[in-house]
CSV table of C-alpha atoms in Angstrom, one decimal:
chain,number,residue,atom,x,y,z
A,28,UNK,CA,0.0,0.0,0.0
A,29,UNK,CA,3.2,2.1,0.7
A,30,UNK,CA,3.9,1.9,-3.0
A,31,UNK,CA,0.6,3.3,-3.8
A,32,UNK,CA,0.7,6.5,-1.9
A,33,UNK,CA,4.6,6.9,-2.7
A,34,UNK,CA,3.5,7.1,-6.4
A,35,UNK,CA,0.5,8.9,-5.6
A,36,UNK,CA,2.7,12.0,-3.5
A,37,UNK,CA,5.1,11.9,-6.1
A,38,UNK,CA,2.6,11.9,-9.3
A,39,UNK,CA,1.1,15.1,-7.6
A,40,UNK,CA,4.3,17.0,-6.7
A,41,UNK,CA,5.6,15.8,-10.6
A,42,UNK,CA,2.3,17.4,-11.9
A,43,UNK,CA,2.8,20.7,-9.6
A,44,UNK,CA,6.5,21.7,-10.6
A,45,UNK,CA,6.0,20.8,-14.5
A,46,UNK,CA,2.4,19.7,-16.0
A,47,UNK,CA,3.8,18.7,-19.6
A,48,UNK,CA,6.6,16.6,-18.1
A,49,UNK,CA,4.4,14.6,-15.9
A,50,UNK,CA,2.0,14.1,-18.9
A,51,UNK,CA,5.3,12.7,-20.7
A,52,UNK,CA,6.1,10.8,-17.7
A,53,UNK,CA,2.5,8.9,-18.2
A,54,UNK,CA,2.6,8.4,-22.0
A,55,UNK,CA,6.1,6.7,-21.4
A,56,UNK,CA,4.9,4.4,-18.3
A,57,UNK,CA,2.2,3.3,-20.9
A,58,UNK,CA,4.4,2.8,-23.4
A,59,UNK,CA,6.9,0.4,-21.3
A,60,UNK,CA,3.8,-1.3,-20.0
A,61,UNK,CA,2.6,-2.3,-23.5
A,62,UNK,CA,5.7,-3.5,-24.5
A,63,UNK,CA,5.9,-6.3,-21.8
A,64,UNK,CA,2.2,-7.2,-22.6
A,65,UNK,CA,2.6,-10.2,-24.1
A,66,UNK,CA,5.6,-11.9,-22.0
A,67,UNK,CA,3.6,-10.7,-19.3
A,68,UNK,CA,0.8,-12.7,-20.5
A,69,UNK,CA,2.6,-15.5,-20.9
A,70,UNK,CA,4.3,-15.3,-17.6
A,71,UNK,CA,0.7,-14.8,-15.8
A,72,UNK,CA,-0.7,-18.3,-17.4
A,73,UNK,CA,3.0,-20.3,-16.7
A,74,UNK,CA,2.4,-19.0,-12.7
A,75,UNK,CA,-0.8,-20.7,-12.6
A,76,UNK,CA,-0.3,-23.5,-14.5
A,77,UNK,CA,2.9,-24.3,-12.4
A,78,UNK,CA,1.6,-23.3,-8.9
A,79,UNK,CA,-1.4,-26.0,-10.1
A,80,UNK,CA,1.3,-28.6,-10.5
A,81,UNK,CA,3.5,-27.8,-7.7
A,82,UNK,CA,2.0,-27.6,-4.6
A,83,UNK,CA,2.8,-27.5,-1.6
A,84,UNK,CA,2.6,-31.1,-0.1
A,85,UNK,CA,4.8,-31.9,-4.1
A,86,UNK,CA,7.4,-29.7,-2.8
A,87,UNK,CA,7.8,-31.2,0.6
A,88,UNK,CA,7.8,-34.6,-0.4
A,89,UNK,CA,10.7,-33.6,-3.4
A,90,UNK,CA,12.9,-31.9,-0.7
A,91,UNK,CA,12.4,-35.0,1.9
A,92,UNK,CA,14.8,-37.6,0.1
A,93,UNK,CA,17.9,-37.1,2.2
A,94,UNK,CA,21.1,-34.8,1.6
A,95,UNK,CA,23.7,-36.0,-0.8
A,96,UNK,CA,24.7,-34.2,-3.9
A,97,UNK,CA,22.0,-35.6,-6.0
A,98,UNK,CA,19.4,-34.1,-4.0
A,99,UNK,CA,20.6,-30.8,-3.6
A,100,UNK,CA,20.5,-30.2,-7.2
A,101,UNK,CA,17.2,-31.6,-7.2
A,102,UNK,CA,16.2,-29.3,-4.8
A,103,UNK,CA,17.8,-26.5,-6.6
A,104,UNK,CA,15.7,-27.9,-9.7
A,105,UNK,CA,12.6,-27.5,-7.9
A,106,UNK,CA,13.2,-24.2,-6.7
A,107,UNK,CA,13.9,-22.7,-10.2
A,108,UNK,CA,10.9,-24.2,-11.3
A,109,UNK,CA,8.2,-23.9,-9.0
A,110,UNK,CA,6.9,-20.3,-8.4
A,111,UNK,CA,5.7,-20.0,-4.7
A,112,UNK,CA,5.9,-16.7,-3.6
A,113,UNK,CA,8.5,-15.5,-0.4
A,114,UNK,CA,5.6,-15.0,2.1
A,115,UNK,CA,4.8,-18.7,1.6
A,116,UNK,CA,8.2,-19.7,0.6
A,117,UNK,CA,10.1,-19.3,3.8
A,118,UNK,CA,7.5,-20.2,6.1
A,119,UNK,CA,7.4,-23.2,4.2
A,120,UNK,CA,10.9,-23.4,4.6
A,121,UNK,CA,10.1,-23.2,8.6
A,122,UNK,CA,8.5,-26.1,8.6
A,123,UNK,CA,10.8,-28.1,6.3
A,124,UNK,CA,13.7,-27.3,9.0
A,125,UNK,CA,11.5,-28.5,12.0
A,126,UNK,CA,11.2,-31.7,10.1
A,127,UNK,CA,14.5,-32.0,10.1
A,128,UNK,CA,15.5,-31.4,6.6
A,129,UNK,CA,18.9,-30.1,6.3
A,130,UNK,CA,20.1,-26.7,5.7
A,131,UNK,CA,21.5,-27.4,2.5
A,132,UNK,CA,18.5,-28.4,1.2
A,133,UNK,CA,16.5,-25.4,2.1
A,134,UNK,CA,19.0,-23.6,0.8
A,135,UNK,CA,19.1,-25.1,-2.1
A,136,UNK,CA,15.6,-24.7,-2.5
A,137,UNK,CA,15.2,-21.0,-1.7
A,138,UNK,CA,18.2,-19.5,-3.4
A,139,UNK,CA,16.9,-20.8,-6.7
A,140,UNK,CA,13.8,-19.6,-5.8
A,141,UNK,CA,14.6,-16.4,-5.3
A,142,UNK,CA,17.7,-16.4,-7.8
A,143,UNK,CA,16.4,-18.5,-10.8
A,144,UNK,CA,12.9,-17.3,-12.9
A,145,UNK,CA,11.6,-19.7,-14.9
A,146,UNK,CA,8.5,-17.8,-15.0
A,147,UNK,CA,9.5,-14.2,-15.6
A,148,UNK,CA,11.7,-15.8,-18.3
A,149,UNK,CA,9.5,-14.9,-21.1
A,150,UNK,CA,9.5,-10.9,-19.7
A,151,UNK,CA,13.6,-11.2,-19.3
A,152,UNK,CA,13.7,-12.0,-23.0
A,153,UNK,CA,11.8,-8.8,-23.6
A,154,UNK,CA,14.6,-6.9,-22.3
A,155,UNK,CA,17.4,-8.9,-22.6
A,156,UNK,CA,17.2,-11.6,-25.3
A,157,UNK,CA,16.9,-15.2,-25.0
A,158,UNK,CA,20.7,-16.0,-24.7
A,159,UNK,CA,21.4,-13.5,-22.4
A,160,UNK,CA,18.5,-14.2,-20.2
A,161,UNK,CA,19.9,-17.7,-20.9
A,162,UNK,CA,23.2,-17.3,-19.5
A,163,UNK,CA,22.3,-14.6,-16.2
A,164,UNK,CA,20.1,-17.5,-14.8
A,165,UNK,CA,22.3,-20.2,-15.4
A,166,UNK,CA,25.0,-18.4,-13.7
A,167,UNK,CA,22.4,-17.5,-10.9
A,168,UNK,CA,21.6,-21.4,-10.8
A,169,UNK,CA,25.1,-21.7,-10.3
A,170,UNK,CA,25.8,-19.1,-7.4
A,171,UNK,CA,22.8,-20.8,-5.8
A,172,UNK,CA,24.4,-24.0,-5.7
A,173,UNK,CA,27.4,-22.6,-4.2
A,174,UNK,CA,25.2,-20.8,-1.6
A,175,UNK,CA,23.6,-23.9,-0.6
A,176,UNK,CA,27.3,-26.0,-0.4
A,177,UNK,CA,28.6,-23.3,2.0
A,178,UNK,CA,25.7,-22.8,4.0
A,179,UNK,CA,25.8,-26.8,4.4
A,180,UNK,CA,29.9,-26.3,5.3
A,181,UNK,CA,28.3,-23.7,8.0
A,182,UNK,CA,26.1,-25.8,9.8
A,183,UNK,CA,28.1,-29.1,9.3
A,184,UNK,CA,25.9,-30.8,7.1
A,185,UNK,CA,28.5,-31.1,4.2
A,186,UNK,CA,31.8,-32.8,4.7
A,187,UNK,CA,35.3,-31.0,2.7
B,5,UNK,CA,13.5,-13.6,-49.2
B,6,UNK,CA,15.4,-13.4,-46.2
B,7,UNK,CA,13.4,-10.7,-45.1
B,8,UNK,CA,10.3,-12.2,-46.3
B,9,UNK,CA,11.3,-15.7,-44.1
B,10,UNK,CA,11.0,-13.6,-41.1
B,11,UNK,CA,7.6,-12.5,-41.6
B,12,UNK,CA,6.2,-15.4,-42.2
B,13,UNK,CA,8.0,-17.5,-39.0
B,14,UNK,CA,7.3,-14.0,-36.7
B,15,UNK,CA,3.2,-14.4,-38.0
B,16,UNK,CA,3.4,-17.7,-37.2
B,17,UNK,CA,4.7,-17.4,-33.9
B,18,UNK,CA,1.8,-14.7,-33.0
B,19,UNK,CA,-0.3,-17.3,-34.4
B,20,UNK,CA,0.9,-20.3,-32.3
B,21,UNK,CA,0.8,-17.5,-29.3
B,22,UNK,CA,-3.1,-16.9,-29.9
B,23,UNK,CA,-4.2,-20.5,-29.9
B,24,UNK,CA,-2.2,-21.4,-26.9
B,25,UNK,CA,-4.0,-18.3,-25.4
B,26,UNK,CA,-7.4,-18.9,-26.8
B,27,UNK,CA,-7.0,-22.8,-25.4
B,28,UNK,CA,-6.5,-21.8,-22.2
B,29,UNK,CA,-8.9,-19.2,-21.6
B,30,UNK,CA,-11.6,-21.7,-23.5
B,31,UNK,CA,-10.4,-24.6,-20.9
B,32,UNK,CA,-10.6,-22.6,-18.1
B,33,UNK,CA,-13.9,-21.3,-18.9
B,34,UNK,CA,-15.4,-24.8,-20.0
B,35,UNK,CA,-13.7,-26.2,-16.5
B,36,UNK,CA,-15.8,-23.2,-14.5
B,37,UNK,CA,-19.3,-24.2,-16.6
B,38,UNK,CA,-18.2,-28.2,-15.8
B,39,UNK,CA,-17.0,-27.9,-12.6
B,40,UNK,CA,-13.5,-29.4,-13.6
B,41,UNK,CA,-11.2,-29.0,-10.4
B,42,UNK,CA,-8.1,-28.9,-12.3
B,43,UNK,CA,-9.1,-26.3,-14.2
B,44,UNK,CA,-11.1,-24.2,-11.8
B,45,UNK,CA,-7.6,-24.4,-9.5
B,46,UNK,CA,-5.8,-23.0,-12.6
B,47,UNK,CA,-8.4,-20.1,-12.8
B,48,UNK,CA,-8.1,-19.2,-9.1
B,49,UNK,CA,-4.4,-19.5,-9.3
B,50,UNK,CA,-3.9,-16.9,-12.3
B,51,UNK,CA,-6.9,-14.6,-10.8
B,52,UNK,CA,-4.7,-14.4,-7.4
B,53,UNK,CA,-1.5,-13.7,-9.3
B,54,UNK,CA,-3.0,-10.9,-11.7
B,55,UNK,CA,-4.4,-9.1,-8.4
B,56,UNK,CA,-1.4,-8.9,-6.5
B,57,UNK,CA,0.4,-7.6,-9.9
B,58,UNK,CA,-2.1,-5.5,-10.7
B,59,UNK,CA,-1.4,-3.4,-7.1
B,60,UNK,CA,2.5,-3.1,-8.5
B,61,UNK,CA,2.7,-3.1,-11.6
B,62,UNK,CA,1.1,0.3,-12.7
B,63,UNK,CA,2.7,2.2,-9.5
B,64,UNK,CA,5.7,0.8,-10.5
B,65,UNK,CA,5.5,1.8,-14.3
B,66,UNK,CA,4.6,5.4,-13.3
B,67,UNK,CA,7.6,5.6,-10.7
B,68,UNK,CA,9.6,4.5,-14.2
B,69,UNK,CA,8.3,7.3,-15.9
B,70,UNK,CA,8.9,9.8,-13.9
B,71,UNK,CA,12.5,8.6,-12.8
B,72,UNK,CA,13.0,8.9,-16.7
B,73,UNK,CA,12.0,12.9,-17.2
B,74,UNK,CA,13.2,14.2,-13.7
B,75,UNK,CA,16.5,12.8,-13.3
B,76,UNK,CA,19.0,14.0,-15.6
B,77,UNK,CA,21.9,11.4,-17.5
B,78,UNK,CA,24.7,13.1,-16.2
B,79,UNK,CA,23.3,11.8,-12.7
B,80,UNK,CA,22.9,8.3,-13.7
B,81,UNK,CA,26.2,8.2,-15.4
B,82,UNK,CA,27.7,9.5,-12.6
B,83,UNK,CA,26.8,7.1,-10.0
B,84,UNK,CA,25.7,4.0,-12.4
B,85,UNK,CA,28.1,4.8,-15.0
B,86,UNK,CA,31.7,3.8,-15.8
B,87,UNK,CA,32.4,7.2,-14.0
B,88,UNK,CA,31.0,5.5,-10.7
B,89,UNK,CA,33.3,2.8,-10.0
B,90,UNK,CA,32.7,0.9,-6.8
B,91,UNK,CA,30.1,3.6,-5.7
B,92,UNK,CA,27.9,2.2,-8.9
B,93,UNK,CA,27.7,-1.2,-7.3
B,94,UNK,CA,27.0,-0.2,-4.1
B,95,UNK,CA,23.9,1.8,-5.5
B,96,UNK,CA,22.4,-0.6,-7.1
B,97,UNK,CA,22.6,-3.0,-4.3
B,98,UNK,CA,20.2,-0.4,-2.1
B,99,UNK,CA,18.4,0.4,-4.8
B,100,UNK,CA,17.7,-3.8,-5.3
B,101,UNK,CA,17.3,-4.0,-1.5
B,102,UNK,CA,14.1,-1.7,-1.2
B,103,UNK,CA,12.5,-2.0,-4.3
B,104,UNK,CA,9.0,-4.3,-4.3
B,105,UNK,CA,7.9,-6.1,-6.9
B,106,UNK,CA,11.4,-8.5,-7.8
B,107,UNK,CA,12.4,-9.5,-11.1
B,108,UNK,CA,9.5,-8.3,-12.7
B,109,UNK,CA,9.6,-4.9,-11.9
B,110,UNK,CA,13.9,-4.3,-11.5
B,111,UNK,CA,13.6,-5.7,-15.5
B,112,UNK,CA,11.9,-1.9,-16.9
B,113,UNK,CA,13.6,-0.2,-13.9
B,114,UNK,CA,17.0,-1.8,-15.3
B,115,UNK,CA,16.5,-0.8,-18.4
B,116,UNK,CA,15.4,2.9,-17.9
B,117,UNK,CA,18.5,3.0,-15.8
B,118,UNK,CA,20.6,1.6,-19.1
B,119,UNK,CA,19.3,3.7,-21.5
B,120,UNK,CA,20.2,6.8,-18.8
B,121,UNK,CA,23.8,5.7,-19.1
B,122,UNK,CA,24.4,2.8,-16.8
B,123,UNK,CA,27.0,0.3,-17.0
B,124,UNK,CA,26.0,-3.0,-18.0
B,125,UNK,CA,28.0,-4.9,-15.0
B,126,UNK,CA,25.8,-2.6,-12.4
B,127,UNK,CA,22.6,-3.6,-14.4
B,128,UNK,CA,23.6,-6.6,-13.7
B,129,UNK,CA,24.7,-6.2,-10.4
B,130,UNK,CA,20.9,-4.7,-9.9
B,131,UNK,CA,19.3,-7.3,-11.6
B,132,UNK,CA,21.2,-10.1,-9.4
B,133,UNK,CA,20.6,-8.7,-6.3
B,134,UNK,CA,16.9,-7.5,-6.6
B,135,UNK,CA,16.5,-11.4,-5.8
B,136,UNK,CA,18.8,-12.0,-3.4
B,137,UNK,CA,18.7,-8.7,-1.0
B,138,UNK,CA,15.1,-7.3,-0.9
B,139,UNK,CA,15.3,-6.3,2.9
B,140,UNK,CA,11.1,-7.6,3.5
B,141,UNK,CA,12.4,-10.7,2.3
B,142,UNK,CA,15.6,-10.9,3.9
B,143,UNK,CA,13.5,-10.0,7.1
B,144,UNK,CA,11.2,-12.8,6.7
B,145,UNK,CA,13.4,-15.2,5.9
B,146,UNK,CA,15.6,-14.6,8.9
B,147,UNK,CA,12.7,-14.6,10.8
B,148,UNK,CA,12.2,-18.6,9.9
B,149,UNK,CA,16.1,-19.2,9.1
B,150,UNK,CA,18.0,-17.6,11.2
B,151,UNK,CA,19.7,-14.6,10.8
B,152,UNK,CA,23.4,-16.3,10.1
B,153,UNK,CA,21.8,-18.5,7.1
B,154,UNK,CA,20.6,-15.0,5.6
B,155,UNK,CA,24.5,-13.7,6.6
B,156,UNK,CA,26.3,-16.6,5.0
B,157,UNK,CA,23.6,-16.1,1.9
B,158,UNK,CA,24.4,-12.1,1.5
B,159,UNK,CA,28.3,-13.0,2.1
B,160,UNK,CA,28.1,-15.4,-0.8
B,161,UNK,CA,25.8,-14.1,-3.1
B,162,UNK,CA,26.5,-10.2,-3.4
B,163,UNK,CA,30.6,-10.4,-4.5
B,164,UNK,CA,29.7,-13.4,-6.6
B,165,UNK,CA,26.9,-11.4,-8.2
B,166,UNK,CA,29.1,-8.8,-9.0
B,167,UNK,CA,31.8,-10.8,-10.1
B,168,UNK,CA,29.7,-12.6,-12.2
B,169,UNK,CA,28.1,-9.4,-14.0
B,170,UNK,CA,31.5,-7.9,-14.6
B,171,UNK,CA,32.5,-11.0,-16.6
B,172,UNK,CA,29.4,-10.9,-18.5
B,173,UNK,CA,29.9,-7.5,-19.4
B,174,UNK,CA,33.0,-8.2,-21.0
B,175,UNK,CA,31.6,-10.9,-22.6
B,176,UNK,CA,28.7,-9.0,-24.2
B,177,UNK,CA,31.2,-5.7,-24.8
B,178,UNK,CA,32.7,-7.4,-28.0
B,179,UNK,CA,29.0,-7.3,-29.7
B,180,UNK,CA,26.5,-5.3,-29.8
B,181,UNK,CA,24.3,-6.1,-27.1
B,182,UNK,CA,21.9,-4.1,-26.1
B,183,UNK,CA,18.9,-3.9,-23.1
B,184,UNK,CA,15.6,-2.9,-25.1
């Protein structure tokens, strides 16, 4: 709600000091919207398709197989994949540690989360093209993994 | 001909884009006339999604637009730009840290930034960390973690984020890349 009165104060001050720039300011914000339309649209229908096949009790069951290498990456997988928003996501994660999954795991699972977007892929070829888009997320894949391994080095979970 | 090869596979991609569009609305709609759970689930699902957008997106469009008539280049370049240095890094690290919205909305806000002059290794650096240090997320993940698990996650993640964006913008300077 912040958001909406930030916007709103500064809309109004915009329109006080300089009434043609602010009506430029508008006509570009419409024009930026309309170009992620489509990717946008495509996004939207990927999020609900995938939240449908990914729920919750899916990813507790994928992240419950133990902790060896094999796993993590699994986890990792599933967390680039699935789409579950941060005020699920950790509290999710929560439980996950009281059921004694390891850190690692979680980690795993909510680096990629946040790191990897399978779903705002189609609006990050928009701006960036597909091999660049390609390349950032594979790289963030990759920093997630490393997260994860050192955050299992932390807590002892994962042997040198 | 080239040019004329183009066309046609850019119309047929609109083309296969409808249909997939139409067959989803048409299989939602028949599943909320049927009753169809799957489909129903689906529905609810995107109608959720497109709500919680819908409070962001325009707010954060406007924010765009205005960032792009009242702050001059020179400004940008200065503290985004190769003229920046370290300084440029740091930026867009706070800037990542209190924005709303993630991915989706750092993507325009990164590229208004670009086309004011940024440096592609701070965009990024941006786009990087506007998943990995929002501070309400950070909060709330603590919150359930522990606050060393989101320590050791910043600690890792930020240097190899930049690290990773300054090799990928020497990567991209030898073409022409750019952010549309």
């Amino acid at each position: 709600m912040w958001l909406f009165y930030l916007t709103g104060i500064l809309l109004l001050l915009s329109f006080f000091f300089d009434r043609s720039k602010s009506k430029k300011a508008i006509i570009l914000a419409y024009r930026r919207f309309l170009i992620i339309i489509p990717s946008f649209l495509i996004m939207l229908i990927l999020v609900s398709i995938i939240l449908f096949l990914f729920p919750q009790e899916k990813i507790i069951t994928y992240l419950s197989y133990g902790s060896n290498m094999v796993n993590i990456i699994l986890a990792a997988l599933v967390g680039s994949i699935t789409a579950v928003p941060g005020f699920i996501a950790f509290p999710l994660a929560g439980i996950l540690k009281d059921n004694g999954i390891s850190y690692t795991i979680i980690a795993a699972f909510t680096t990629t989360l946040m790191m990897v977007g399978t779903i705002t892929f189609p609006v990050e070829v928009t701006y960036l093209g597909k091999r660049v888009a390609l390349i950032r997320n594979i790289i963030s894949f990759i920093i997630a993994l490393i997260v994860a391994l050192l955050i299992g080095l932390y807590f002892g979970e994962v042997a040198l | 001909m080239k040019e004329q090869n183009k066309k046609e596979k850019n119309k047929m991609k609109r083309n296969l884009f409808l249909i997939t569009f139409l067959a989803y609305f048409i299989y939602i709609i028949y599943s909320y006339v049927f009753n169809i759970s799957s489909g129903i689930e689906i529905g609810t699902n995107l109608i959720s999604f497109l709500f919680s957008m819908s409070r962001i997106l325009p707010c954060a469009f406007i924010l765009i637009g205005l960032f792009e008539v009242w702050v001059p280049r020179e400004k940008v370049e200065k503290h985004f730009g190769y003229q920046g240095g370290l300084q440029g890094y740091i930026w867009a690290i706070i800037l990542a840290g209190t924005m709303a919205g993630g991915l989706l909305v750092a993507l325009p806000v990164s590229s208004a930034l670009y086309h004011k002059g940024a440096r592609l290794s701070v965009i990024f650096t941006f786009l990087g960390a506007s998943a990995v240090v929002r501070i309400p997320m950070t909060l709330f993940e603590a919150s359930f973690l522990g606050a060393e698990f989101t320590a050791i996650r910043w600690i890792v993640s930020v240097p190899l984020i930049i690290i990773s964006s300054l090799f990928l913008e020497s990567y991209l300077s030898k073409e022409q890349f750019s952010v549309k």
